[in-house]
Amino acid sequence: LFIPTRNGLKLVRQCIESILEKTLYPRYEIILIDNGSDDPEALRYFEEISARAGVRVLRDDSPFNYSALNNQAAAVARGEVFGLINNDIEVISPDWLGEMVSIALQPGVGAVGARLWYPENTLQHAGVVLGYRGGVADHAHRRLGQGDAGYFGRAALLQGFSAVTAACLIVRRALYEQVGGLDEKNLKVAYNDVDFCLRLREAGYRNVWTPHAELYH
């Protein structure tokens, strides 16, 4: 699980502690990529967690490049399945990782995305649809309330999408490497996840969103 951050102690601590405390899937490691943090409290926390089993901290003082930070973690990761996780994610369902990994390992599946909620319990991510928000892409069913299944139940059904957000994305290592990871040259900040998913589709894989892995974002 790759988690880039610069400072953001409150958010990243909540993220990491929720993963460690709630996740039932046993075999994972956390790689925190510290992108030039200078907050003494954050640095103390990073030093503390680096001593825990299954947690590593990488330091990168380069200008912010989300794609490059994740690619750097991918280069040193030990696992056969990668997880891209934003530092402001918090686990809700303890079986989120087992659910996502079980889908990612199925033949023909590319990236797997999660059901993400805003803190006030409206829907933040239920898959990515192409062609709107300036003609690029945006999340389906944004701001839908809890308990609302959406148009034809689509906000509550496991299904394929053009793309899923890398705020919480699971993909096999072999596929990440096959399509060259995230584009750190042209897409340093935004839409690198959409581009990544589209390259997986071009390679013949389908991207899947599951409502059975729930997290706050």
PDB file of C-alpha atoms in Angstrom:
ATOM      1  CA  LEU A   1       0.000   0.000   0.000  1.00  0.00           C
ATOM      2  CA  PHE A   2       1.628   3.276  -1.158  1.00  0.00           C
ATOM      3  CA  ILE A   3       0.762   6.453   0.771  1.00  0.00           C
ATOM      4  CA  PRO A   4       2.433   9.702  -0.372  1.00  0.00           C
ATOM      5  CA  THR A   5       2.331  12.644   2.050  1.00  0.00           C
ATOM      6  CA  ARG A   6       3.952  15.953   2.867  1.00  0.00           C
ATOM      7  CA  ASN A   7       3.397  16.690   6.556  1.00  0.00           C
ATOM      8  CA  GLY A   8      -0.389  16.250   7.061  1.00  0.00           C
ATOM      9  CA  LEU A   9       0.162  14.507  10.374  1.00  0.00           C
ATOM     10  CA  LYS A  10      -3.477  14.358  11.491  1.00  0.00           C
ATOM     11  CA  LEU A  11      -4.717  12.931   8.185  1.00  0.00           C
ATOM     12  CA  VAL A  12      -1.926  10.474   7.516  1.00  0.00           C
ATOM     13  CA  ARG A  13      -1.917   9.171  11.094  1.00  0.00           C
ATOM     14  CA  GLN A  14      -5.681   8.582  10.870  1.00  0.00           C
ATOM     15  CA  CYS A  15      -5.160   6.822   7.540  1.00  0.00           C
ATOM     16  CA  ILE A  16      -2.360   4.519   8.686  1.00  0.00           C
ATOM     17  CA  GLU A  17      -3.833   3.718  12.098  1.00  0.00           C
ATOM     18  CA  SER A  18      -7.227   2.871  10.551  1.00  0.00           C
ATOM     19  CA  ILE A  19      -5.518   0.485   8.105  1.00  0.00           C
ATOM     20  CA  LEU A  20      -3.482  -1.180  10.853  1.00  0.00           C
ATOM     21  CA  GLU A  21      -6.365  -1.415  13.318  1.00  0.00           C
ATOM     22  CA  LYS A  22      -9.280  -2.383  11.052  1.00  0.00           C
ATOM     23  CA  THR A  23      -7.938  -4.280   8.036  1.00  0.00           C
ATOM     24  CA  LEU A  24      -8.658  -8.019   8.228  1.00  0.00           C
ATOM     25  CA  TYR A  25      -6.555  -8.995   5.183  1.00  0.00           C
ATOM     26  CA  PRO A  26      -3.264 -10.024   6.823  1.00  0.00           C
ATOM     27  CA  ARG A  27      -0.568  -9.895   4.164  1.00  0.00           C
ATOM     28  CA  TYR A  28       0.243  -6.305   3.303  1.00  0.00           C
ATOM     29  CA  GLU A  29       2.963  -3.725   3.828  1.00  0.00           C
ATOM     30  CA  ILE A  30       2.593   0.047   4.028  1.00  0.00           C
ATOM     31  CA  ILE A  31       5.098   2.227   2.181  1.00  0.00           C
ATOM     32  CA  LEU A  32       4.805   5.858   3.261  1.00  0.00           C
ATOM     33  CA  ILE A  33       6.487   8.234   0.815  1.00  0.00           C
ATOM     34  CA  ASP A  34       7.512  11.362   2.732  1.00  0.00           C
ATOM     35  CA  ASN A  35       7.658  14.123   0.130  1.00  0.00           C
ATOM     36  CA  GLY A  36       9.779  16.753   1.882  1.00  0.00           C
ATOM     37  CA  SER A  37       7.975  16.959   5.227  1.00  0.00           C
ATOM     38  CA  ASP A  38       9.355  19.580   7.641  1.00  0.00           C
ATOM     39  CA  ASP A  39       6.845  19.417  10.512  1.00  0.00           C
ATOM     40  CA  PRO A  40       8.760  18.062  13.542  1.00  0.00           C
ATOM     41  CA  GLU A  41       5.711  16.214  14.880  1.00  0.00           C
ATOM     42  CA  ALA A  42       5.073  14.548  11.528  1.00  0.00           C
ATOM     43  CA  LEU A  43       8.724  13.548  11.237  1.00  0.00           C
ATOM     44  CA  ARG A  44       8.594  12.073  14.746  1.00  0.00           C
ATOM     45  CA  TYR A  45       5.539  10.018  13.805  1.00  0.00           C
ATOM     46  CA  PHE A  46       7.166   8.808  10.574  1.00  0.00           C
ATOM     47  CA  GLU A  47      10.226   7.690  12.545  1.00  0.00           C
ATOM     48  CA  GLU A  48       8.013   5.924  15.065  1.00  0.00           C
ATOM     49  CA  ILE A  49       5.962   3.986  12.513  1.00  0.00           C
ATOM     50  CA  SER A  50       9.024   3.013  10.477  1.00  0.00           C
ATOM     51  CA  ALA A  51      10.001   0.823  13.435  1.00  0.00           C
ATOM     52  CA  ARG A  52       6.766  -1.176  13.134  1.00  0.00           C
ATOM     53  CA  ALA A  53       6.655  -4.456  11.275  1.00  0.00           C
ATOM     54  CA  GLY A  54       5.216  -4.078   7.798  1.00  0.00           C
ATOM     55  CA  VAL A  55       5.729  -0.310   7.554  1.00  0.00           C
ATOM     56  CA  ARG A  56       8.470   1.437   5.566  1.00  0.00           C
ATOM     57  CA  VAL A  57       9.128   5.141   5.072  1.00  0.00           C
ATOM     58  CA  LEU A  58      10.792   6.523   1.933  1.00  0.00           C
ATOM     59  CA  ARG A  59      12.047  10.114   1.754  1.00  0.00           C
ATOM     60  CA  ASP A  60      11.825  12.165  -1.432  1.00  0.00           C
ATOM     61  CA  ASP A  61      12.504  15.912  -1.340  1.00  0.00           C
ATOM     62  CA  SER A  62      11.695  16.517  -5.015  1.00  0.00           C
ATOM     63  CA  PRO A  63       8.887  18.897  -6.067  1.00  0.00           C
ATOM     64  CA  PHE A  64       5.485  17.223  -5.724  1.00  0.00           C
ATOM     65  CA  ASN A  65       4.866  14.654  -8.445  1.00  0.00           C
ATOM     66  CA  TYR A  66       2.159  12.189  -7.428  1.00  0.00           C
ATOM     67  CA  SER A  67       2.967   9.818 -10.280  1.00  0.00           C
ATOM     68  CA  ALA A  68       6.688   9.718  -9.523  1.00  0.00           C
ATOM     69  CA  LEU A  69       6.121   9.153  -5.786  1.00  0.00           C
ATOM     70  CA  ASN A  70       3.966   6.107  -6.451  1.00  0.00           C
ATOM     71  CA  ASN A  71       6.315   4.770  -9.119  1.00  0.00           C
ATOM     72  CA  GLN A  72       9.179   5.092  -6.640  1.00  0.00           C
ATOM     73  CA  ALA A  73       7.270   3.015  -4.087  1.00  0.00           C
ATOM     74  CA  ALA A  74       6.393   0.454  -6.770  1.00  0.00           C
ATOM     75  CA  ALA A  75      10.077   0.012  -7.558  1.00  0.00           C
ATOM     76  CA  VAL A  76      10.876  -1.131  -4.011  1.00  0.00           C
ATOM     77  CA  ALA A  77       7.611  -2.869  -3.037  1.00  0.00           C
ATOM     78  CA  ARG A  78       7.806  -6.577  -2.216  1.00  0.00           C
ATOM     79  CA  GLY A  79       4.224  -7.594  -2.988  1.00  0.00           C
ATOM     80  CA  GLU A  80       2.571  -8.920  -6.125  1.00  0.00           C
ATOM     81  CA  VAL A  81      -0.416  -6.575  -5.716  1.00  0.00           C
ATOM     82  CA  PHE A  82      -0.085  -2.792  -5.385  1.00  0.00           C
ATOM     83  CA  GLY A  83      -2.394  -0.426  -3.546  1.00  0.00           C
ATOM     84  CA  LEU A  84      -2.420   3.331  -4.197  1.00  0.00           C
ATOM     85  CA  ILE A  85      -3.869   5.123  -1.180  1.00  0.00           C
ATOM     86  CA  ASN A  86      -4.315   8.861  -0.514  1.00  0.00           C
ATOM     87  CA  ASN A  87      -3.212  10.127   2.884  1.00  0.00           C
ATOM     88  CA  ASP A  88      -6.762  11.306   3.679  1.00  0.00           C
ATOM     89  CA  ILE A  89      -8.367   7.858   3.409  1.00  0.00           C
ATOM     90  CA  GLU A  90      -9.907   6.153   6.446  1.00  0.00           C
ATOM     91  CA  VAL A  91     -11.054   2.523   6.544  1.00  0.00           C
ATOM     92  CA  ILE A  92     -14.760   1.817   7.171  1.00  0.00           C
ATOM     93  CA  SER A  93     -15.215  -1.843   6.168  1.00  0.00           C
ATOM     94  CA  PRO A  94     -12.587  -4.195   7.687  1.00  0.00           C
ATOM     95  CA  ASP A  95     -12.717  -6.517   4.651  1.00  0.00           C
ATOM     96  CA  TRP A  96     -12.035  -3.699   2.148  1.00  0.00           C
ATOM     97  CA  LEU A  97      -8.598  -4.986   1.140  1.00  0.00           C
ATOM     98  CA  GLY A  98      -9.587  -8.641   0.871  1.00  0.00           C
ATOM     99  CA  GLU A  99     -12.538  -7.610  -1.308  1.00  0.00           C
ATOM    100  CA  MET A 100     -10.391  -5.506  -3.640  1.00  0.00           C
ATOM    101  CA  VAL A 101      -7.526  -7.998  -3.894  1.00  0.00           C
ATOM    102  CA  SER A 102      -9.934 -10.867  -4.629  1.00  0.00           C
ATOM    103  CA  ILE A 103     -11.261  -8.922  -7.622  1.00  0.00           C
ATOM    104  CA  ALA A 104      -7.845  -7.702  -8.794  1.00  0.00           C
ATOM    105  CA  LEU A 105      -6.556 -11.293  -8.977  1.00  0.00           C
ATOM    106  CA  GLN A 106      -9.344 -12.429 -11.310  1.00  0.00           C
ATOM    107  CA  PRO A 107      -8.327 -12.976 -14.954  1.00  0.00           C
ATOM    108  CA  GLY A 108      -8.906  -9.957 -17.163  1.00  0.00           C
ATOM    109  CA  VAL A 109      -9.261  -7.432 -14.347  1.00  0.00           C
ATOM    110  CA  GLY A 110      -7.089  -4.304 -14.378  1.00  0.00           C
ATOM    111  CA  ALA A 111      -7.528  -1.691 -11.645  1.00  0.00           C
ATOM    112  CA  VAL A 112     -10.038  -2.050  -8.810  1.00  0.00           C
ATOM    113  CA  GLY A 113     -11.604   0.972  -7.106  1.00  0.00           C
ATOM    114  CA  ALA A 114     -13.459   1.373  -3.811  1.00  0.00           C
ATOM    115  CA  ARG A 115     -16.665   3.028  -2.642  1.00  0.00           C
ATOM    116  CA  LEU A 116     -15.465   6.268  -1.062  1.00  0.00           C
ATOM    117  CA  TRP A 117     -17.570   8.522   1.150  1.00  0.00           C
ATOM    118  CA  TYR A 118     -17.163  12.148   2.150  1.00  0.00           C
ATOM    119  CA  PRO A 119     -17.007  12.637   5.954  1.00  0.00           C
ATOM    120  CA  GLU A 120     -20.668  13.758   5.982  1.00  0.00           C
ATOM    121  CA  ASN A 121     -21.626  10.363   4.461  1.00  0.00           C
ATOM    122  CA  THR A 122     -22.399  11.420   0.905  1.00  0.00           C
ATOM    123  CA  LEU A 123     -20.826   9.503  -1.965  1.00  0.00           C
ATOM    124  CA  GLN A 124     -17.446  10.706  -3.224  1.00  0.00           C
ATOM    125  CA  HIS A 125     -16.425   7.924  -5.621  1.00  0.00           C
ATOM    126  CA  ALA A 126     -18.438   5.197  -7.324  1.00  0.00           C
ATOM    127  CA  GLY A 127     -16.368   4.882 -10.489  1.00  0.00           C
ATOM    128  CA  VAL A 128     -15.097   7.409 -13.054  1.00  0.00           C
ATOM    129  CA  VAL A 129     -17.025   8.361 -16.189  1.00  0.00           C
ATOM    130  CA  LEU A 130     -15.301   9.956 -19.175  1.00  0.00           C
ATOM    131  CA  GLY A 131     -16.364  13.036 -21.057  1.00  0.00           C
ATOM    132  CA  TYR A 132     -17.667  15.510 -18.529  1.00  0.00           C
ATOM    133  CA  ARG A 133     -16.177  18.102 -16.124  1.00  0.00           C
ATOM    134  CA  GLY A 134     -14.539  20.086 -18.877  1.00  0.00           C
ATOM    135  CA  GLY A 135     -14.784  17.166 -21.274  1.00  0.00           C
ATOM    136  CA  VAL A 136     -12.277  15.013 -19.348  1.00  0.00           C
ATOM    137  CA  ALA A 137     -13.670  12.802 -16.560  1.00  0.00           C
ATOM    138  CA  ASP A 138     -15.428  12.883 -13.200  1.00  0.00           C
ATOM    139  CA  HIS A 139     -16.862  10.599 -10.540  1.00  0.00           C
ATOM    140  CA  ALA A 140     -20.234   8.947 -11.053  1.00  0.00           C
ATOM    141  CA  HIS A 141     -23.029   9.471  -8.489  1.00  0.00           C
ATOM    142  CA  ARG A 142     -21.111  12.172  -6.599  1.00  0.00           C
ATOM    143  CA  ARG A 143     -22.884  13.412  -3.424  1.00  0.00           C
ATOM    144  CA  LEU A 144     -25.486  10.655  -3.452  1.00  0.00           C
ATOM    145  CA  GLY A 145     -26.778   9.940   0.054  1.00  0.00           C
ATOM    146  CA  GLN A 146     -26.182   6.710   1.968  1.00  0.00           C
ATOM    147  CA  GLY A 147     -28.895   4.181   1.194  1.00  0.00           C
ATOM    148  CA  ASP A 148     -29.558   5.678  -2.254  1.00  0.00           C
ATOM    149  CA  ALA A 149     -28.776   3.031  -4.887  1.00  0.00           C
ATOM    150  CA  GLY A 150     -28.683   5.591  -7.703  1.00  0.00           C
ATOM    151  CA  TYR A 151     -29.800   5.334 -11.321  1.00  0.00           C
ATOM    152  CA  PHE A 152     -30.942   1.733 -11.975  1.00  0.00           C
ATOM    153  CA  GLY A 153     -29.105   0.705  -8.805  1.00  0.00           C
ATOM    154  CA  ARG A 154     -25.741   1.513 -10.368  1.00  0.00           C
ATOM    155  CA  ALA A 155     -24.365   3.154  -7.219  1.00  0.00           C
ATOM    156  CA  ALA A 156     -24.685  -0.143  -5.364  1.00  0.00           C
ATOM    157  CA  LEU A 157     -23.569  -2.720  -7.941  1.00  0.00           C
ATOM    158  CA  LEU A 158     -20.119  -4.179  -8.595  1.00  0.00           C
ATOM    159  CA  GLN A 159     -19.396  -3.208 -12.210  1.00  0.00           C
ATOM    160  CA  GLY A 160     -16.893  -2.176 -14.835  1.00  0.00           C
ATOM    161  CA  PHE A 161     -15.930   1.462 -15.402  1.00  0.00           C
ATOM    162  CA  SER A 162     -13.635   3.330 -17.763  1.00  0.00           C
ATOM    163  CA  ALA A 163     -11.537   4.298 -14.752  1.00  0.00           C
ATOM    164  CA  VAL A 164     -11.410   4.374 -10.955  1.00  0.00           C
ATOM    165  CA  THR A 165      -9.713   6.880  -8.682  1.00  0.00           C
ATOM    166  CA  ALA A 166      -6.217   6.258  -7.317  1.00  0.00           C
ATOM    167  CA  ALA A 167      -7.333   7.660  -3.960  1.00  0.00           C
ATOM    168  CA  CYS A 168      -7.852   3.949  -3.257  1.00  0.00           C
ATOM    169  CA  LEU A 169      -6.844   1.671  -6.120  1.00  0.00           C
ATOM    170  CA  ILE A 170      -5.648  -1.947  -6.197  1.00  0.00           C
ATOM    171  CA  VAL A 171      -3.858  -3.481  -9.184  1.00  0.00           C
ATOM    172  CA  ARG A 172      -1.576  -6.430  -9.845  1.00  0.00           C
ATOM    173  CA  ARG A 173       2.120  -5.580  -9.894  1.00  0.00           C
ATOM    174  CA  ALA A 174       2.549  -7.283 -13.276  1.00  0.00           C
ATOM    175  CA  LEU A 175      -0.072  -5.034 -14.863  1.00  0.00           C
ATOM    176  CA  TYR A 176       1.309  -1.867 -13.239  1.00  0.00           C
ATOM    177  CA  GLU A 177       4.687  -2.685 -14.749  1.00  0.00           C
ATOM    178  CA  GLN A 178       3.214  -3.835 -18.065  1.00  0.00           C
ATOM    179  CA  VAL A 179       1.668  -0.423 -18.792  1.00  0.00           C
ATOM    180  CA  GLY A 180       4.577   1.550 -17.305  1.00  0.00           C
ATOM    181  CA  GLY A 181       3.016   2.768 -14.048  1.00  0.00           C
ATOM    182  CA  LEU A 182       1.736   6.328 -13.668  1.00  0.00           C
ATOM    183  CA  ASP A 183       2.814   9.000 -16.169  1.00  0.00           C
ATOM    184  CA  GLU A 184       5.272  11.072 -14.147  1.00  0.00           C
ATOM    185  CA  LYS A 185       6.304  13.212 -17.129  1.00  0.00           C
ATOM    186  CA  ASN A 186       2.975  14.533 -18.443  1.00  0.00           C
ATOM    187  CA  LEU A 187       0.575  13.969 -15.523  1.00  0.00           C
ATOM    188  CA  LYS A 188       2.379  14.910 -12.330  1.00  0.00           C
ATOM    189  CA  VAL A 189      -0.659  15.926 -10.260  1.00  0.00           C
ATOM    190  CA  ALA A 190      -4.099  15.219 -11.757  1.00  0.00           C
ATOM    191  CA  TYR A 191      -5.725  12.663 -14.093  1.00  0.00           C
ATOM    192  CA  ASN A 192      -2.747  10.293 -13.859  1.00  0.00           C
ATOM    193  CA  ASP A 193      -5.125   7.644 -12.481  1.00  0.00           C
ATOM    194  CA  VAL A 194      -7.580   8.072 -15.372  1.00  0.00           C
ATOM    195  CA  ASP A 195      -4.731   7.808 -17.875  1.00  0.00           C
ATOM    196  CA  PHE A 196      -3.392   4.715 -16.093  1.00  0.00           C
ATOM    197  CA  CYS A 197      -6.796   3.025 -16.199  1.00  0.00           C
ATOM    198  CA  LEU A 198      -7.245   3.853 -19.881  1.00  0.00           C
ATOM    199  CA  ARG A 199      -3.878   2.286 -20.659  1.00  0.00           C
ATOM    200  CA  LEU A 200      -4.988  -0.847 -18.811  1.00  0.00           C
ATOM    201  CA  ARG A 201      -8.134  -0.894 -20.969  1.00  0.00           C
ATOM    202  CA  GLU A 202      -6.061  -0.505 -24.130  1.00  0.00           C
ATOM    203  CA  ALA A 203      -4.018  -3.507 -22.968  1.00  0.00           C
ATOM    204  CA  GLY A 204      -7.221  -5.553 -22.793  1.00  0.00           C
ATOM    205  CA  TYR A 205      -8.127  -5.376 -19.086  1.00  0.00           C
ATOM    206  CA  ARG A 206     -11.352  -4.174 -17.477  1.00  0.00           C
ATOM    207  CA  ASN A 207     -11.378  -1.786 -14.534  1.00  0.00           C
ATOM    208  CA  VAL A 208     -13.819  -2.658 -11.762  1.00  0.00           C
ATOM    209  CA  TRP A 209     -15.533  -0.676  -9.018  1.00  0.00           C
ATOM    210  CA  THR A 210     -16.834  -2.444  -5.926  1.00  0.00           C
ATOM    211  CA  PRO A 211     -19.346  -1.073  -3.401  1.00  0.00           C
ATOM    212  CA  HIS A 212     -18.199  -3.728  -0.905  1.00  0.00           C
ATOM    213  CA  ALA A 213     -14.940  -1.940  -0.026  1.00  0.00           C
ATOM    214  CA  GLU A 214     -15.937   1.228   1.851  1.00  0.00           C
ATOM    215  CA  LEU A 215     -13.650   3.992   3.075  1.00  0.00           C
ATOM    216  CA  TYR A 216     -13.873   7.670   3.935  1.00  0.00           C
ATOM    217  CA  HIS A 217     -12.048  10.127   1.699  1.00  0.00           C
TER     218      HIS A 217
END
